[in-house]
């Protein structure tokens, strides 16, 4: 079978915030840049980001990047790499101001500066009091950001391939990345995108869980492609469960609600966060809030007939404030909880929200993997940014508003690195191996010819239920062990999926089967990595690793202050050190400490 | 030229979980019964921004385009 070939300086997979920011850097540098995306760029999941983007502008309260760096390292439970965290926090003001110049309609203060509001985990003066650091555009920050970046890309002549699904990474015998194969949904034809540089910006894979805030497109395509091509996935045991998902639907209620004064209450109406986080209360870090909520439920203080949720109360705010600052939240509550939050509190539970781990990169956005004794050897021609990547700035737990910052900073950084690597002669268009498309064609042929196979829906449902039960917000050793064998069994079934519709054109059943191939890699990585890490840290909370004088919060730095690397081949794990040294010699490392709020 | 149902079905994949949940119900219950005319209306509606579409579905922003109203009605049915 002949496979068409297209050639570019750079190919980017994914057109959310990170992909668009990277594309802009390349196109404005005059490089021939292709962006592949399953859906129209402005329908990427970045649209859903409500809260804001963190930057220590200090417009509302005194602030500086050192405080932001401290909060981020502490939030990460010291698993974040301090060089990447310094880089991100120092770059924050620059990328936010840049975005403002691209036309981003940030909310304004009365004197015309960017309005900033408080957000969970962000503080003044190294944890002393909440700070206003989040720059927002009402509760549509992600939407506004995506539109500003997309329009700028159109101006820069970025070439978009819309409704194309990338299938597999192409590597040569040296392991260099040469591009991707991709399927055009409109024709069902496979093409090779041959490029000097390949950037993955495919977002997260929250759909591995049964209860998730993620849209259906979040199927971890970049992670699946990387894993199948021999690139490890880093720290995949760390998933942030957002404290406030609408009970029964998973839909997100932004942390901004608590920033504006929302209060969590148990069945007796008590503001229970006062007991768990006396200083920051309802604005404590997300995992602290999630754990507190589940503890309330587990100890019988939950609400409703089954005592299985808690309440988020904003009834004390004026209707005008709710309508002005939180217009979308009222609509979500009415549709999915049947409650008008002006009149009654919203029923909420923790729900899977954000993946801290991903494709390992350095702060430059270069993908790194162990090679020849170097645990962080760059993979030539391969870059990643945004939720699919692990820089690692979020470590074991991400702070709200640091994700939009991550995709701006590291999208730009990945783009800059490609330009630098091209200029320095480190990148070139290398010859494609003769079998460049064979893996993808074999996957499609297998799907085409499968008989007596498994239903994509059934296997997907079993994967999501297994992940929810065995690797949820609280983790237990026996459940994790069972979970490993169960998810490996589900993965075997995923190799035999069958689709009844064999048509080539706009075959959504085929697309969903291919997406499941990616999800299952992420699910295996998550379960195996979680089972192996025998401590509690950040969002990874184990019942058998509780708070103790020897191991505060269950964290064991002697044995587990290290990054997990999961390899699909052989389903094996390796580990690598956390970078505790900041980027600059004159910046002091943030010393290990117990994480309390 | 007839509208490809597969294309329209794929374009019901949205950026927001809220809309995915609404469209999942709609695809299961209503989609296969749509006439070509209704399909054309739906395809037109799907060009909307997600937040705008969501606002019409949840009633916070009334639909002002006559040809979209029938589809908004189907999507809004809980």
XYZ file of C-alpha atoms in Angstrom:
675
model
C 0.000 0.000 0.000
C 1.330 3.412 -0.969
C 1.294 5.977 1.799
C 1.327 9.661 0.931
C 4.118 11.714 2.475
C 4.108 15.361 3.521
C 7.248 17.165 4.641
C 7.537 20.002 7.168
C 10.126 21.666 9.336
C 7.980 20.784 12.327
C 4.828 18.807 12.982
C 2.802 19.447 16.106
C 0.176 17.002 17.305
C -2.605 18.747 19.213
C -4.063 22.225 18.883
C -4.871 23.128 22.472
C -3.036 25.857 24.336
C 0.404 24.187 24.323
C 0.220 23.132 20.671
C -0.929 26.545 19.503
C 1.681 28.369 21.596
C 4.431 26.114 20.215
C 3.120 26.475 16.657
C 3.128 30.245 16.976
C 6.770 30.259 18.024
C 7.691 28.167 14.986
C 5.516 29.867 12.382
C 6.589 33.343 13.468
C 10.185 32.144 13.083
C 9.414 31.371 9.444
C 9.355 27.580 9.801
C 6.977 25.432 7.770
C 4.738 24.145 10.534
C 1.900 21.603 10.478
C -0.567 21.166 13.329
C -2.600 17.933 13.387
C -5.777 17.939 15.439
C -8.705 15.584 15.914
C -11.122 18.475 16.350
C -11.202 22.108 15.263
C -8.524 23.957 17.313
C -10.945 26.117 19.270
C -12.786 22.969 20.353
C -9.728 21.656 22.197
C -10.178 20.931 25.891
C -8.204 24.049 26.892
C -11.562 25.779 26.296
C -12.780 24.214 29.530
C -10.130 25.864 31.754
C -12.092 28.323 33.837
C -9.904 29.538 36.650
C -7.017 31.546 35.278
C -3.302 31.637 34.658
C -0.818 32.174 37.477
C 1.721 35.008 37.265
C 3.308 37.034 40.056
C 2.395 40.374 38.476
C 1.504 41.754 41.882
C -1.369 43.825 40.532
C -3.758 43.105 43.393
C -1.428 42.077 46.227
C 2.351 42.176 46.648
C 3.927 39.185 44.928
C 7.147 37.827 43.396
C 8.260 34.709 41.499
C 10.231 33.352 44.468
C 6.954 32.989 46.402
C 5.329 31.395 43.358
C 8.245 28.974 43.038
C 8.011 28.060 46.711
C 4.259 27.418 46.415
C 4.773 25.258 43.317
C 7.569 23.151 44.867
C 5.541 22.746 48.041
C 2.382 21.976 46.049
C 4.312 19.308 44.118
C 5.206 17.701 47.474
C 8.846 18.209 46.447
C 8.548 15.839 43.459
C 8.690 18.738 40.973
C 12.057 19.483 39.337
C 13.227 22.791 40.786
C 15.068 23.873 37.626
C 11.862 23.607 35.568
C 9.784 25.222 38.319
C 12.136 28.207 38.577
C 12.026 28.520 34.781
C 8.217 28.470 34.703
C 7.654 30.929 37.549
C 10.244 33.393 36.211
C 8.721 33.246 32.712
C 5.132 33.682 33.915
C 4.891 37.459 33.679
C 6.466 37.471 30.227
C 4.061 34.933 28.710
C 1.007 36.551 30.312
C 1.920 40.011 29.045
C 2.660 38.491 25.629
C -0.781 36.914 25.610
C -2.298 40.263 26.551
C -0.598 41.745 23.496
C -2.079 38.954 21.347
C -5.491 40.289 22.325
C -6.394 38.178 25.357
C -9.292 40.005 27.090
C -8.135 39.710 30.712
C -10.397 41.079 33.434
C -9.231 44.521 34.558
C -8.866 46.370 37.822
C -10.325 49.880 38.115
C -6.947 51.354 37.168
C -6.732 49.206 34.014
C -4.281 46.540 35.141
C -4.928 42.791 34.791
C -7.306 41.753 37.599
C -5.912 38.964 39.784
C -7.753 36.767 42.233
C -6.688 34.262 44.885
C -6.498 30.544 44.105
C -5.850 27.396 46.155
C -2.257 26.781 47.242
C -0.912 30.178 46.122
C 0.473 32.309 48.915
C 2.373 35.406 49.922
C 5.687 35.267 51.724
C 6.282 31.508 51.622
C 2.931 30.202 52.760
C 1.853 32.929 55.164
C -1.381 34.164 53.597
C -3.352 33.815 50.341
C -2.175 35.909 47.391
C -4.052 37.162 44.325
C -2.015 35.609 41.507
C -4.554 34.263 39.022
C -5.129 36.297 35.839
C -8.532 35.480 34.394
C -11.028 36.356 31.688
C -14.260 35.918 33.679
C -14.629 32.125 33.953
C -13.681 31.594 30.313
C -9.916 32.007 30.560
C -9.007 28.913 28.529
C -11.520 29.771 25.809
C -10.216 33.315 25.469
C -6.616 32.102 25.480
C -7.257 29.549 22.750
C -8.973 32.107 20.523
C -6.166 34.636 20.948
C -3.552 31.995 20.097
C -5.513 30.524 17.182
C -6.054 33.879 15.526
C -2.390 34.707 15.919
C -1.486 31.370 14.307
C -3.751 32.044 11.349
C -1.916 35.340 10.888
C 1.421 33.482 11.059
C 0.346 30.963 8.366
C 0.448 27.871 10.547
C -0.924 25.017 8.447
C -3.741 23.175 10.242
C -4.792 19.600 9.467
C -8.168 19.490 11.154
C -9.929 16.184 11.860
C -6.722 14.222 11.417
C -5.758 11.666 14.038
C -2.065 10.991 14.596
C -1.496 7.225 14.844
C 2.131 6.433 15.605
C 5.502 8.039 16.184
C 8.130 7.341 13.515
C 11.650 6.628 14.810
C 14.794 5.445 13.015
C 17.295 2.827 14.177
C 19.106 5.443 16.301
C 15.861 6.278 18.092
C 15.597 9.721 16.481
C 12.041 10.930 15.889
C 11.203 11.643 12.252
C 7.504 12.536 12.421
C 4.200 10.722 12.733
C 1.721 8.717 10.745
C -1.797 10.114 10.723
C -5.259 9.186 9.537
C -7.461 11.684 7.741
C -10.945 11.047 9.067
C -12.665 12.362 5.956
C -11.005 9.780 3.682
C -9.712 7.095 6.023
C -6.315 7.381 4.299
C -3.023 7.195 6.190
C -0.237 9.711 5.524
C 3.280 10.204 6.812
C 4.144 13.623 8.243
C 7.921 13.732 7.853
C 9.571 16.496 9.863
C 12.810 17.714 11.380
C 11.018 18.181 14.685
C 7.908 16.618 16.219
C 6.104 18.258 19.143
C 3.420 16.417 21.092
C 0.806 18.615 22.749
C -2.066 16.167 22.928
C -3.356 16.984 26.403
C -4.350 14.587 29.137
C -5.956 11.176 29.358
C -8.583 11.681 32.050
C -10.944 9.361 30.205
C -9.155 6.372 31.755
C -11.338 7.052 34.812
C -15.059 6.471 35.161
C -15.639 9.780 36.928
C -13.715 12.550 35.206
C -14.026 16.204 34.354
C -12.288 15.592 31.020
C -14.048 15.896 27.664
C -14.346 12.755 25.536
C -11.419 13.847 23.300
C -8.927 13.481 26.196
C -7.720 10.025 25.290
C -3.977 10.364 25.859
C -3.081 9.953 22.198
C 0.423 11.386 22.567
C 1.152 9.229 25.600
C -0.030 6.083 23.835
C 2.052 6.848 20.752
C 5.150 7.638 22.825
C 4.777 4.518 24.980
C 4.315 2.207 21.983
C 7.431 3.728 20.394
C 9.594 2.931 23.431
C 9.531 6.322 25.188
C 8.838 5.935 28.939
C 5.996 7.714 30.729
C 6.966 9.603 33.900
C 5.144 9.791 37.243
C 1.870 8.420 35.886
C 0.676 7.428 39.370
C -0.042 11.078 40.087
C -3.550 12.146 39.087
C -5.259 15.133 40.538
C -8.800 14.571 41.544
C -10.566 17.905 41.545
C -12.334 18.402 44.851
C -15.479 19.825 43.382
C -17.068 17.799 40.604
C -20.844 17.888 40.355
C -22.072 14.812 42.198
C -23.231 12.148 39.708
C -21.913 13.864 36.545
C -18.211 14.613 37.102
C -18.581 18.120 35.656
C -16.114 20.593 37.168
C -16.988 23.421 39.514
C -13.949 25.691 39.346
C -11.805 26.421 42.379
C -12.497 30.059 41.565
C -15.814 29.543 43.349
C -13.895 29.074 46.583
C -11.608 31.959 45.575
C -14.694 34.135 45.476
C -15.787 32.926 48.921
C -17.417 29.499 48.436
C -17.460 27.297 51.536
C -17.487 23.489 51.813
C -19.953 22.132 54.362
C -20.784 18.675 55.692
C -24.184 17.225 56.650
C -24.385 19.308 59.818
C -23.519 22.487 57.918
C -20.049 22.674 59.457
C -17.275 24.463 57.517
C -15.098 21.385 57.895
C -11.974 22.716 56.118
C -11.293 24.818 59.236
C -10.293 21.582 60.959
C -8.020 20.279 58.162
C -6.330 23.505 56.959
C -6.675 26.217 59.631
C -4.846 28.896 57.611
C -6.009 28.517 54.016
C -9.264 26.676 54.862
C -11.290 26.122 51.667
C -8.374 27.485 49.599
C -5.937 24.732 50.615
C -4.259 22.668 47.899
C -6.555 20.457 45.834
C -5.431 17.082 47.187
C -5.763 18.330 50.753
C -9.316 19.467 50.036
C -10.187 16.197 48.208
C -8.835 14.077 51.050
C -10.717 16.155 53.621
C -13.971 15.786 51.693
C -13.583 12.009 51.356
C -12.701 11.736 55.047
C -15.911 13.589 55.915
C -17.868 11.170 53.701
C -16.027 8.061 54.972
C -16.651 9.066 58.575
C -20.384 9.442 58.041
C -20.663 13.217 57.780
C -21.566 13.254 54.078
C -24.796 14.743 52.749
C -27.846 13.278 51.075
C -29.721 10.033 51.818
C -26.599 7.960 51.144
C -24.220 10.459 52.837
C -22.067 10.242 49.702
C -21.223 13.862 48.908
C -20.608 17.244 50.547
C -21.962 20.703 49.734
C -20.343 23.741 48.157
C -22.135 26.771 49.521
C -22.184 30.189 47.841
C -25.629 31.224 49.025
C -24.035 33.925 51.215
C -22.681 35.678 48.096
C -24.942 38.232 46.491
C -26.776 37.107 43.339
C -25.034 39.996 41.557
C -21.586 38.635 42.517
C -22.503 35.124 41.368
C -23.885 36.412 38.066
C -20.894 38.672 37.448
C -17.943 36.575 38.611
C -19.259 33.000 38.237
C -21.916 32.987 35.537
C -21.088 29.526 34.144
C -21.144 27.818 37.509
C -24.774 28.625 38.110
C -25.712 27.121 34.737
C -23.751 23.900 35.372
C -25.291 23.462 38.773
C -28.813 23.881 37.442
C -28.314 21.456 34.506
C -26.357 18.635 36.177
C -27.284 18.941 39.865
C -30.739 20.475 39.507
C -29.778 23.182 42.018
C -29.663 26.973 41.682
C -26.588 27.920 43.775
C -28.055 31.334 44.520
C -30.711 29.505 46.546
C -29.081 26.246 47.681
C -25.606 24.686 47.970
C -24.190 22.500 45.172
C -23.639 18.741 45.845
C -20.011 17.895 45.038
C -17.493 15.006 45.155
C -13.844 14.674 44.035
C -13.492 13.736 40.350
C -10.449 12.892 38.181
C -9.213 16.087 36.654
C -5.536 16.409 35.721
C -2.582 14.169 34.973
C 0.646 15.374 36.578
C 2.808 12.784 34.817
C 3.431 12.370 31.121
C 6.108 12.209 28.458
C 9.350 13.152 30.240
C 10.863 16.458 29.155
C 13.420 18.943 30.425
C 12.580 22.627 30.952
C 13.330 23.255 27.280
C 10.487 20.993 26.206
C 12.891 18.375 24.806
C 11.714 14.819 25.425
C 14.279 12.976 27.539
C 14.798 9.278 28.232
C 17.542 7.084 29.684
C 20.353 6.390 27.209
C 23.981 5.410 27.672
C 24.008 6.100 31.394
C 22.279 9.495 31.086
C 18.765 9.284 32.558
C 17.824 12.562 30.884
C 19.255 12.134 27.381
C 17.266 14.197 24.836
C 15.449 12.165 22.181
C 16.596 13.853 18.965
C 13.732 15.507 17.109
C 11.109 14.972 19.828
C 9.515 17.646 22.047
C 6.405 17.765 24.229
C 4.463 20.395 26.159
C 1.308 20.828 28.192
C -0.617 18.143 30.046
C 0.799 15.288 27.938
C 4.314 16.253 29.048
C 6.071 15.983 32.396
C 8.671 18.774 32.747
C 8.213 18.149 35.796
C 6.690 21.278 37.313
C 3.637 19.766 38.984
C 5.411 16.829 40.622
C 2.966 14.924 42.779
C 0.298 17.619 42.742
C -0.496 20.629 40.547
C -1.619 23.985 41.853
C -4.661 25.492 40.173
C -3.800 28.063 37.440
C -0.333 26.517 36.979
C -1.623 24.357 34.112
C -2.463 27.251 31.797
C 0.880 28.731 32.771
C 2.593 25.397 32.004
C 1.192 25.250 28.494
C 2.153 28.843 27.715
C 5.672 28.604 29.129
C 6.557 25.140 27.861
C 4.680 25.484 24.568
C 6.809 28.537 23.887
C 9.935 26.860 25.267
C 9.470 23.757 23.074
C 9.045 26.039 20.052
C 12.157 28.034 20.963
C 14.149 24.828 21.443
C 13.177 23.589 17.988
C 14.314 26.902 16.471
C 17.592 26.785 18.432
C 18.240 23.131 17.585
C 17.623 23.832 13.904
C 19.887 26.877 13.919
C 22.666 25.018 15.701
C 22.540 22.167 13.190
C 21.293 19.605 15.713
C 18.184 18.856 13.660
C 17.840 17.853 10.040
C 15.418 15.979 7.827
C 16.644 12.438 8.236
C 15.766 9.647 5.784
C 12.582 7.730 6.552
C 12.993 4.014 7.130
C 11.241 1.876 4.499
C 8.840 0.527 7.139
C 7.915 3.970 8.540
C 4.158 3.392 8.245
C 4.101 -0.367 8.832
C 3.129 -0.289 12.498
C 0.133 1.944 11.791
C -0.949 -0.040 8.742
C -0.731 -3.267 10.746
C -2.898 -1.792 13.513
C -5.521 -0.756 10.994
C -5.374 -4.112 9.198
C -5.791 -5.956 12.506
C -8.875 -3.890 13.298
C -10.220 -4.411 9.799
C -9.809 -8.180 9.899
C -10.754 -8.888 13.522
C -13.580 -11.364 13.975
C -15.126 -12.699 17.192
C -13.472 -9.773 18.930
C -14.260 -7.550 21.887
C -16.565 -4.533 21.872
C -14.679 -1.228 22.121
C -17.359 0.134 24.436
C -17.253 -2.855 26.807
C -13.452 -2.910 27.047
C -13.385 0.861 27.576
C -16.016 0.658 30.302
C -14.141 -2.123 32.101
C -10.931 -0.088 31.885
C -12.629 2.998 33.378
C -14.307 1.041 36.168
C -11.072 -0.780 37.005
C -9.149 2.484 37.205
C -11.816 4.190 39.313
C -12.087 1.350 41.803
C -8.409 0.408 42.067
C -6.514 3.666 41.491
C -8.906 6.401 42.663
C -8.376 9.344 44.999
C -7.567 6.981 47.924
C -5.419 3.927 47.275
C -5.139 0.593 49.080
C -2.370 -1.992 48.616
C -4.648 -4.967 47.985
C -6.823 -3.015 45.527
C -3.751 -1.800 43.638
C -2.334 -5.317 43.396
C -5.656 -6.644 42.094
C -5.857 -3.606 39.838
C -2.545 -4.437 38.130
C -3.677 -7.926 37.152
C -7.118 -6.673 36.136
C -5.866 -3.827 33.947
C -3.356 -6.138 32.245
C -6.245 -8.484 31.518
C -8.310 -5.597 30.104
C -5.269 -4.593 28.009
C -5.138 -8.091 26.500
C -8.788 -7.751 25.518
C -8.026 -4.352 23.961
C -5.722 -6.142 21.497
C -8.763 -7.947 20.098
C -11.250 -5.120 19.684
C -13.608 -5.466 16.766
C -15.614 -2.846 14.899
C -18.691 -3.791 12.902
C -18.537 -0.712 10.674
C -15.639 -1.201 8.260
C -16.290 1.906 6.163
C -13.326 4.177 5.488
C -14.970 7.566 5.525
C -15.784 9.275 8.858
C -15.722 5.993 10.696
C -16.056 7.136 14.323
C -16.080 3.528 15.549
C -12.566 3.070 14.144
C -11.426 6.331 15.726
C -12.723 5.211 19.110
C -10.958 1.853 18.807
C -7.682 3.630 18.006
C -8.207 5.982 20.954
C -8.694 2.996 23.247
C -5.247 1.711 22.188
C -3.833 4.966 23.596
C -5.935 5.033 26.754
C -4.967 1.514 27.695
C -1.260 2.416 27.685
C -1.988 5.266 30.095
C -4.137 3.047 32.300
C -1.404 0.402 32.573
C 1.237 3.047 33.313
C -0.952 4.563 36.033
C -1.855 1.329 37.777
C 1.621 -0.225 37.678
C 3.355 2.981 38.815
C 0.802 3.511 41.615
C 1.098 -0.030 42.913
C 4.877 0.231 43.056
C 5.126 3.544 44.952
C 4.781 2.478 48.581
C 4.473 5.957 50.073
C 1.901 8.748 50.062
C 2.938 11.923 48.239
C 0.774 14.717 46.869
C -2.142 13.257 44.951
C -0.956 9.664 45.461
C -2.434 8.823 48.846
C -2.155 5.284 50.179
C -4.062 3.913 53.117
C -0.986 1.938 54.208
C 1.269 5.015 54.183
C -0.415 7.306 56.738
C 0.922 10.378 58.501
C 3.512 9.461 61.158
C 6.407 11.207 62.938
C 8.885 9.223 60.815
C 6.956 9.779 57.551
C 5.041 13.087 57.688
C 1.887 12.797 55.538
C 3.088 9.267 54.709
C 5.897 10.659 52.558
C 9.150 8.686 52.546
C 11.899 10.835 51.056
C 14.661 8.340 51.796
C 13.194 5.766 49.453
C 10.769 7.588 47.201
C 12.102 11.055 46.395
C 12.437 9.956 42.756
C 10.570 10.010 39.488
C 8.904 6.877 38.140
C 9.562 5.866 34.532
C 7.170 3.255 33.103
C 8.080 1.417 29.912
C 5.330 -0.241 27.887
C 7.664 -2.944 26.608
C 7.898 -5.489 29.376
C 5.588 -3.352 31.530
C 8.614 -2.406 33.629
C 9.637 0.486 35.859
C 12.817 2.473 36.310
C 13.418 5.502 38.508
C 15.421 8.711 38.184
C 16.375 11.437 40.658
C 14.321 14.567 41.261
C 16.207 17.747 40.304
C 16.475 19.595 43.600
C 18.781 22.351 42.257
C 17.105 25.403 40.779
C 18.202 26.612 37.349
C 20.191 29.604 38.588
C 23.201 29.347 40.860
C 22.010 32.293 42.956
C 18.594 30.763 43.704
C 18.417 28.711 46.865
C 16.769 25.269 46.614
C 13.465 24.923 48.433
C 14.459 22.538 51.219
C 12.401 19.433 51.958
C 9.685 20.013 54.539
C 6.341 18.602 55.566
C 3.605 19.959 53.350
C 1.008 21.622 55.561
C -1.462 24.399 54.846
C -25.012 17.109 -1.884
C -26.007 14.856 0.987
C -24.494 15.369 4.417
C -22.229 12.647 5.779
C -23.723 11.436 9.056
C -20.350 10.168 10.274
C -18.862 13.633 9.943
C -21.702 15.243 11.853
C -21.510 12.550 14.527
C -17.778 13.229 14.963
C -18.373 16.968 15.194
C -20.621 16.310 18.192
C -17.336 15.694 20.061
C -16.862 18.965 21.923
C -14.364 20.724 24.163
C -16.584 20.653 27.220
C -17.648 17.570 29.148
C -21.028 19.247 29.703
C -21.722 19.178 25.974
C -20.275 15.686 25.535
C -22.777 14.444 28.119
C -25.643 16.251 26.410
C -24.596 15.016 22.941
C -24.065 11.427 24.138
C -27.722 11.360 25.178
C -28.769 12.995 21.917
C -26.705 10.621 19.718
C -28.190 7.611 21.474
C -31.768 8.852 21.455
C -32.319 11.182 18.510
C -29.508 11.211 15.985
C -30.410 8.239 13.798
C -33.945 9.577 13.302
C -32.866 12.991 11.968
C -33.971 13.918 8.450
C -31.459 15.405 6.018
C -32.952 18.819 6.708
C -32.535 18.421 10.465
C -29.022 17.137 9.915
C -28.184 20.280 7.957
C -29.538 22.407 10.820
C -27.482 20.422 13.314
C -24.329 20.778 11.248
C -24.856 24.512 11.136
C -25.448 24.639 14.890
C -22.250 22.655 15.534
C -20.208 25.534 14.118
C -21.044 27.519 17.264
C -18.495 28.082 19.991
C -18.884 25.566 22.786
C -19.674 28.099 25.500
C -22.324 29.700 23.267
C -23.817 26.329 22.390
C -23.823 25.312 26.031
C -25.538 28.600 26.954
C -28.305 27.873 24.456
C -28.707 24.280 25.641
C -28.953 25.243 29.305
C -31.244 28.167 28.546
C -29.054 30.900 29.987
C -28.851 32.500 26.559
C -31.958 32.053 24.377
C -31.438 30.683 20.875
C -32.182 33.461 18.406
C -31.635 31.500 15.173
C -34.918 29.948 14.049
C -33.376 26.997 12.224
C -31.435 25.920 15.333
C -34.376 25.958 17.726
C -35.616 22.429 17.018
C -32.140 20.949 17.630
C -31.643 23.031 20.774
C -34.995 21.672 21.956
C -33.851 18.059 21.434
C -30.467 18.697 23.064
C -32.094 20.362 26.069
C -34.406 17.448 26.848
C -33.131 15.846 30.043
